[in-house]
Structures are given as structure tokens and as C-alpha cells.
Amino acid sequence: MHTEASLQRQLARYLGGYPPALRAQVARLVVEQRLAPHLAQRYPQRHAIRTDAALYDYALRLKQTYLRSSAPLHKVVWQNKMDVLQNVLGLHTTISRVQGGRLKAKAEIRVASLFKELAPEFLEMVVVHELAHLREFEHNKAFYQLCRHMLPAYGQIEFDLRLLLLQRALDAAPPG
Ligand SMILES: [Zn+2]
């Protein structure tokens, strides 16, 4: 079990920008041990994309459907030890995307290995997120519009990913 303090800390970390009433609702789900079963029931499927090549094909298919005219996809790879909160749900550091004041001509997408074991909805969400960055560098309104264009349920899935990461963080925390 987690202490009230550690729960509040994790809630602030994963749902910091959300209204207190919503955080309280999520806290109740956690305390009543209903969050994990809720997520498992909502996202029962798994996908079989394991290799970088399979991930590249997957991203390319999405790109060809929605972003045909954007820069060619140079590389799409799985990456270990990537902070999903920082890279997908937080603010990106765009420095690596810009070199000498010029945009990199070749687009690279890195997807946290964590998404190998999550439901296909979350993989789609994160790939859509990275593809949207081919056009929009910041997490601004146009960026999220583009995400929703590729994946209408983007907002809901992103929120559920926050819940899932919260649950994982609580599961990983030492008892106390
Ligand atoms: Zn981003």
C-alpha cells in the first residue's frame, strides 16, 4: 500500500495540470484498488510489434495515411530507458531537432520500449504524437489538432496513459 503522501505526490506528477476534483476521483479509484482493473478492462489488447523494422513499417503506414507530404521518415526505433512523462506527456526539448538553426532534414522517431508491452492504442497514440512533431515542434493547439486528426480519441488515450503510468509508479513504489 502507498501512503496518502506518496499518492498525492504521484498524482501531482502525472495529473498535475488537471482539476483537483478529477485528481480526487482518480485518488479514490487508486485507494479502492479499482484503477488497475479499470485500465486492464479498457485496454485488453496487445500488439506484436517488437523489432525496429516492424515499428518503422507501422509508423510509415500512419505517416503515409495522414502526413504524406512531411519530411521522409529516416529512422524509427525502440528506445530503452526513455522517460515517457518527459518525452511524450511533458515538454519536449526541441534542441535535438534543430541543428544550426535549421530543421533536420531527416526525421527520427524514438519510441520508449515500454510501449512494446502496452495496448495497441497507446502505441498508436505515441507514434501519432511523434509524427505530429514532424509538422509542429511545440505542444501547442495546432499540434494537438493534428494528433486528433490522426487519432480522434487522442486526448482520452493520453489521459489514460497518464493513469497507467501513475498506476505503474504506485506499483513500483516501496511499501510504506
Ligand atoms: Zn511531444
PDB file of C-alpha atoms and ligand atoms in Angstrom:
ATOM      1  CA  MET A   1       0.000   0.000   0.000  1.00  0.00           C
ATOM      2  CA  HIS A   2       1.022   3.575  -0.520  1.00  0.00           C
ATOM      3  CA  THR A   3       0.797   6.357   1.980  1.00  0.00           C
ATOM      4  CA  GLU A   4      -1.503   9.272   1.358  1.00  0.00           C
ATOM      5  CA  ALA A   5       1.554  11.498   0.899  1.00  0.00           C
ATOM      6  CA  SER A   6       3.128   9.310  -1.764  1.00  0.00           C
ATOM      7  CA  LEU A   7      -0.186   9.008  -3.573  1.00  0.00           C
ATOM      8  CA  GLN A   8      -0.591  12.780  -3.620  1.00  0.00           C
ATOM      9  CA  ARG A   9       2.967  13.152  -4.887  1.00  0.00           C
ATOM     10  CA  GLN A  10       2.353  10.761  -7.771  1.00  0.00           C
ATOM     11  CA  LEU A  11      -0.985  12.369  -8.581  1.00  0.00           C
ATOM     12  CA  ALA A  12       0.729  15.752  -8.816  1.00  0.00           C
ATOM     13  CA  ARG A  13       3.404  14.242 -11.018  1.00  0.00           C
ATOM     14  CA  TYR A  14       1.125  12.504 -13.505  1.00  0.00           C
ATOM     15  CA  LEU A  15      -2.025  14.617 -13.335  1.00  0.00           C
ATOM     16  CA  GLY A  16      -0.566  17.948 -12.260  1.00  0.00           C
ATOM     17  CA  GLY A  17      -2.411  20.003 -14.848  1.00  0.00           C
ATOM     18  CA  TYR A  18      -5.814  18.512 -14.132  1.00  0.00           C
ATOM     19  CA  PRO A  19      -8.535  19.908 -11.862  1.00  0.00           C
ATOM     20  CA  PRO A  20      -8.366  18.883  -8.171  1.00  0.00           C
ATOM     21  CA  ALA A  21     -11.808  17.260  -8.421  1.00  0.00           C
ATOM     22  CA  LEU A  22     -10.582  14.951 -11.164  1.00  0.00           C
ATOM     23  CA  ARG A  23      -7.427  14.112  -9.197  1.00  0.00           C
ATOM     24  CA  ALA A  24      -9.609  13.307  -6.176  1.00  0.00           C
ATOM     25  CA  GLN A  25     -11.695  10.983  -8.328  1.00  0.00           C
ATOM     26  CA  VAL A  26      -8.563   9.179  -9.526  1.00  0.00           C
ATOM     27  CA  ALA A  27      -7.252   9.010  -5.942  1.00  0.00           C
ATOM     28  CA  ARG A  28     -10.465   7.274  -4.915  1.00  0.00           C
ATOM     29  CA  LEU A  29     -10.042   4.724  -7.727  1.00  0.00           C
ATOM     30  CA  VAL A  30      -6.487   4.043  -6.526  1.00  0.00           C
ATOM     31  CA  VAL A  31      -7.427   3.704  -2.862  1.00  0.00           C
ATOM     32  CA  GLU A  32     -10.314   1.388  -3.713  1.00  0.00           C
ATOM     33  CA  GLN A  33      -7.909  -0.587  -5.935  1.00  0.00           C
ATOM     34  CA  ARG A  34     -10.126  -0.084  -8.946  1.00  0.00           C
ATOM     35  CA  LEU A  35      -7.740   1.807 -11.217  1.00  0.00           C
ATOM     36  CA  ALA A  36      -5.669  -1.186 -12.400  1.00  0.00           C
ATOM     37  CA  PRO A  37      -8.712  -3.370 -13.227  1.00  0.00           C
ATOM     38  CA  HIS A  38     -10.365  -0.386 -14.908  1.00  0.00           C
ATOM     39  CA  LEU A  39      -7.385   0.080 -17.219  1.00  0.00           C
ATOM     40  CA  ALA A  40      -6.980  -3.652 -17.854  1.00  0.00           C
ATOM     41  CA  GLN A  41     -10.617  -3.893 -18.851  1.00  0.00           C
ATOM     42  CA  ARG A  42     -10.485  -0.819 -21.037  1.00  0.00           C
ATOM     43  CA  TYR A  43      -7.277  -1.832 -22.838  1.00  0.00           C
ATOM     44  CA  PRO A  44      -7.273  -5.642 -23.053  1.00  0.00           C
ATOM     45  CA  GLN A  45      -5.427  -5.986 -26.372  1.00  0.00           C
ATOM     46  CA  ARG A  46      -1.714  -6.330 -27.053  1.00  0.00           C
ATOM     47  CA  HIS A  47       0.211  -5.859 -30.285  1.00  0.00           C
ATOM     48  CA  ALA A  48       3.049  -7.857 -31.821  1.00  0.00           C
ATOM     49  CA  ILE A  49       5.370  -5.040 -32.885  1.00  0.00           C
ATOM     50  CA  ARG A  50       8.746  -5.932 -31.411  1.00  0.00           C
ATOM     51  CA  THR A  51      11.525  -5.036 -33.831  1.00  0.00           C
ATOM     52  CA  ASP A  52      12.699  -1.645 -35.065  1.00  0.00           C
ATOM     53  CA  ALA A  53      11.783  -2.738 -38.603  1.00  0.00           C
ATOM     54  CA  ALA A  54       8.204  -3.550 -37.600  1.00  0.00           C
ATOM     55  CA  LEU A  55       7.957  -0.259 -35.744  1.00  0.00           C
ATOM     56  CA  TYR A  56       9.256   1.619 -38.770  1.00  0.00           C
ATOM     57  CA  ASP A  57       6.640  -0.024 -41.024  1.00  0.00           C
ATOM     58  CA  TYR A  58       3.922   0.790 -38.526  1.00  0.00           C
ATOM     59  CA  ALA A  59       4.911   4.464 -38.312  1.00  0.00           C
ATOM     60  CA  LEU A  60       5.356   4.706 -42.080  1.00  0.00           C
ATOM     61  CA  ARG A  61       1.834   3.395 -42.694  1.00  0.00           C
ATOM     62  CA  LEU A  62       0.396   6.047 -40.394  1.00  0.00           C
ATOM     63  CA  LYS A  63       2.523   8.738 -41.965  1.00  0.00           C
ATOM     64  CA  GLN A  64       1.500   7.769 -45.490  1.00  0.00           C
ATOM     65  CA  THR A  65      -2.118   7.937 -44.465  1.00  0.00           C
ATOM     66  CA  TYR A  66      -2.026  11.333 -42.779  1.00  0.00           C
ATOM     67  CA  LEU A  67       1.247  13.151 -43.360  1.00  0.00           C
ATOM     68  CA  ARG A  68       2.336  12.121 -46.801  1.00  0.00           C
ATOM     69  CA  SER A  69       3.938  15.467 -47.613  1.00  0.00           C
ATOM     70  CA  SER A  70       6.032  15.827 -44.446  1.00  0.00           C
ATOM     71  CA  ALA A  71       9.748  15.074 -44.287  1.00  0.00           C
ATOM     72  CA  PRO A  72      10.674  11.449 -45.022  1.00  0.00           C
ATOM     73  CA  LEU A  73      10.987   9.183 -42.028  1.00  0.00           C
ATOM     74  CA  HIS A  74      14.635   8.388 -41.740  1.00  0.00           C
ATOM     75  CA  LYS A  75      14.561   6.156 -38.734  1.00  0.00           C
ATOM     76  CA  VAL A  76      12.050   4.774 -36.256  1.00  0.00           C
ATOM     77  CA  VAL A  77      13.440   2.809 -33.319  1.00  0.00           C
ATOM     78  CA  TRP A  78      12.569   1.450 -29.926  1.00  0.00           C
ATOM     79  CA  GLN A  79      14.483   3.086 -27.134  1.00  0.00           C
ATOM     80  CA  ASN A  80      15.170   1.755 -23.665  1.00  0.00           C
ATOM     81  CA  LYS A  81      15.183   3.939 -20.585  1.00  0.00           C
ATOM     82  CA  MET A  82      13.156   6.755 -22.003  1.00  0.00           C
ATOM     83  CA  ASP A  83      11.151   8.954 -19.690  1.00  0.00           C
ATOM     84  CA  VAL A  84       7.645   8.798 -21.128  1.00  0.00           C
ATOM     85  CA  LEU A  85       6.358  11.533 -18.869  1.00  0.00           C
ATOM     86  CA  GLN A  86       9.089  13.863 -20.024  1.00  0.00           C
ATOM     87  CA  ASN A  87       9.102  12.920 -23.681  1.00  0.00           C
ATOM     88  CA  VAL A  88       5.500  12.258 -24.505  1.00  0.00           C
ATOM     89  CA  LEU A  89       3.412  13.857 -21.825  1.00  0.00           C
ATOM     90  CA  GLY A  90       5.692  16.680 -20.808  1.00  0.00           C
ATOM     91  CA  LEU A  91       7.567  19.322 -22.666  1.00  0.00           C
ATOM     92  CA  HIS A  92       9.954  18.130 -25.306  1.00  0.00           C
ATOM     93  CA  THR A  93      13.371  19.538 -25.546  1.00  0.00           C
ATOM     94  CA  THR A  94      13.358  20.564 -29.164  1.00  0.00           C
ATOM     95  CA  ILE A  95      17.090  21.254 -29.208  1.00  0.00           C
ATOM     96  CA  SER A  96      17.942  17.875 -30.700  1.00  0.00           C
ATOM     97  CA  ARG A  97      15.507  18.530 -33.504  1.00  0.00           C
ATOM     98  CA  VAL A  98      17.163  21.718 -34.632  1.00  0.00           C
ATOM     99  CA  GLN A  99      20.738  21.888 -35.824  1.00  0.00           C
ATOM    100  CA  GLY A 100      22.469  25.147 -36.665  1.00  0.00           C
ATOM    101  CA  GLY A 101      19.154  26.978 -36.768  1.00  0.00           C
ATOM    102  CA  ARG A 102      17.937  24.653 -39.464  1.00  0.00           C
ATOM    103  CA  LEU A 103      15.487  21.802 -39.127  1.00  0.00           C
ATOM    104  CA  LYS A 104      16.944  18.389 -39.561  1.00  0.00           C
ATOM    105  CA  ALA A 105      16.069  17.096 -42.997  1.00  0.00           C
ATOM    106  CA  LYS A 106      15.806  13.524 -41.828  1.00  0.00           C
ATOM    107  CA  ALA A 107      13.188  12.736 -39.244  1.00  0.00           C
ATOM    108  CA  GLU A 108      13.908  10.272 -36.491  1.00  0.00           C
ATOM    109  CA  ILE A 109      11.338   8.864 -34.132  1.00  0.00           C
ATOM    110  CA  ARG A 110      12.190   7.101 -30.888  1.00  0.00           C
ATOM    111  CA  VAL A 111       9.534   5.186 -29.038  1.00  0.00           C
ATOM    112  CA  ALA A 112      10.013   4.087 -25.426  1.00  0.00           C
ATOM    113  CA  SER A 113      10.341   0.301 -25.166  1.00  0.00           C
ATOM    114  CA  LEU A 114       7.627   0.393 -22.526  1.00  0.00           C
ATOM    115  CA  PHE A 115       5.108   0.619 -25.378  1.00  0.00           C
ATOM    116  CA  LYS A 116       6.013  -2.895 -26.540  1.00  0.00           C
ATOM    117  CA  GLU A 117       4.074  -4.297 -23.632  1.00  0.00           C
ATOM    118  CA  LEU A 118       1.167  -1.849 -23.612  1.00  0.00           C
ATOM    119  CA  ALA A 119      -2.101  -1.957 -25.551  1.00  0.00           C
ATOM    120  CA  PRO A 120      -2.039  -1.020 -29.264  1.00  0.00           C
ATOM    121  CA  GLU A 121      -3.990   2.161 -28.508  1.00  0.00           C
ATOM    122  CA  PHE A 122      -1.040   3.523 -26.524  1.00  0.00           C
ATOM    123  CA  LEU A 123       1.467   2.640 -29.239  1.00  0.00           C
ATOM    124  CA  GLU A 124      -0.704   4.350 -31.820  1.00  0.00           C
ATOM    125  CA  MET A 125      -1.017   7.390 -29.566  1.00  0.00           C
ATOM    126  CA  VAL A 126       2.714   7.738 -29.044  1.00  0.00           C
ATOM    127  CA  VAL A 127       3.551   7.245 -32.740  1.00  0.00           C
ATOM    128  CA  VAL A 128       0.873   9.773 -33.705  1.00  0.00           C
ATOM    129  CA  HIS A 129       2.408  12.167 -31.168  1.00  0.00           C
ATOM    130  CA  GLU A 130       5.863  11.798 -32.681  1.00  0.00           C
ATOM    131  CA  LEU A 131       4.554  12.052 -36.254  1.00  0.00           C
ATOM    132  CA  ALA A 132       2.745  15.277 -35.357  1.00  0.00           C
ATOM    133  CA  HIS A 133       6.134  16.692 -34.351  1.00  0.00           C
ATOM    134  CA  LEU A 134       7.214  16.384 -37.986  1.00  0.00           C
ATOM    135  CA  ARG A 135       4.966  19.397 -38.549  1.00  0.00           C
ATOM    136  CA  GLU A 136       4.619  21.067 -35.163  1.00  0.00           C
ATOM    137  CA  PHE A 137       7.553  21.294 -32.795  1.00  0.00           C
ATOM    138  CA  GLU A 138       5.747  22.599 -29.763  1.00  0.00           C
ATOM    139  CA  HIS A 139       2.871  21.088 -27.845  1.00  0.00           C
ATOM    140  CA  ASN A 140       0.547  23.823 -28.998  1.00  0.00           C
ATOM    141  CA  LYS A 141      -3.032  23.903 -30.198  1.00  0.00           C
ATOM    142  CA  ALA A 142      -2.124  23.079 -33.794  1.00  0.00           C
ATOM    143  CA  PHE A 143      -0.085  20.143 -32.543  1.00  0.00           C
ATOM    144  CA  TYR A 144      -2.997  18.579 -30.648  1.00  0.00           C
ATOM    145  CA  GLN A 145      -5.352  19.266 -33.541  1.00  0.00           C
ATOM    146  CA  LEU A 146      -3.040  17.296 -35.771  1.00  0.00           C
ATOM    147  CA  CYS A 147      -2.885  14.471 -33.211  1.00  0.00           C
ATOM    148  CA  ARG A 148      -6.681  14.311 -33.087  1.00  0.00           C
ATOM    149  CA  HIS A 149      -6.844  14.360 -36.864  1.00  0.00           C
ATOM    150  CA  MET A 150      -4.744  11.188 -36.947  1.00  0.00           C
ATOM    151  CA  LEU A 151      -6.332   9.674 -33.862  1.00  0.00           C
ATOM    152  CA  PRO A 152      -9.701  11.142 -32.818  1.00  0.00           C
ATOM    153  CA  ALA A 153      -9.508   9.594 -29.326  1.00  0.00           C
ATOM    154  CA  TYR A 154      -6.020  11.034 -28.777  1.00  0.00           C
ATOM    155  CA  GLY A 155      -6.966  13.094 -25.708  1.00  0.00           C
ATOM    156  CA  GLN A 156      -8.682  10.220 -23.933  1.00  0.00           C
ATOM    157  CA  ILE A 157      -5.839   7.806 -24.660  1.00  0.00           C
ATOM    158  CA  GLU A 158      -3.254  10.321 -23.464  1.00  0.00           C
ATOM    159  CA  PHE A 159      -5.190  10.771 -20.244  1.00  0.00           C
ATOM    160  CA  ASP A 160      -5.447   7.009 -19.793  1.00  0.00           C
ATOM    161  CA  LEU A 161      -1.711   6.710 -20.403  1.00  0.00           C
ATOM    162  CA  ARG A 162      -1.194   9.106 -17.506  1.00  0.00           C
ATOM    163  CA  LEU A 163      -3.394   6.873 -15.359  1.00  0.00           C
ATOM    164  CA  LEU A 164      -1.467   3.812 -16.455  1.00  0.00           C
ATOM    165  CA  LEU A 165       1.894   5.414 -15.668  1.00  0.00           C
ATOM    166  CA  LEU A 166       0.537   6.547 -12.313  1.00  0.00           C
ATOM    167  CA  GLN A 167      -0.571   3.007 -11.514  1.00  0.00           C
ATOM    168  CA  ARG A 168       2.820   1.624 -12.541  1.00  0.00           C
ATOM    169  CA  ALA A 169       4.627   4.191 -10.403  1.00  0.00           C
ATOM    170  CA  LEU A 170       2.496   3.265  -7.401  1.00  0.00           C
ATOM    171  CA  ASP A 171       3.048  -0.455  -8.035  1.00  0.00           C
ATOM    172  CA  ALA A 172       6.803   0.114  -8.228  1.00  0.00           C
ATOM    173  CA  ALA A 173       6.975   2.222  -5.092  1.00  0.00           C
ATOM    174  CA  PRO A 174       8.283   0.507  -1.960  1.00  0.00           C
ATOM    175  CA  PRO A 175       5.612  -0.264   0.640  1.00  0.00           C
ATOM    176  CA  GLY A 176       5.089   2.345   3.305  1.00  0.00           C
TER     177      GLY A 176
HETATM  178 ZN    ZN B   1       5.908  15.886 -27.873  1.00  0.00          ZN
END
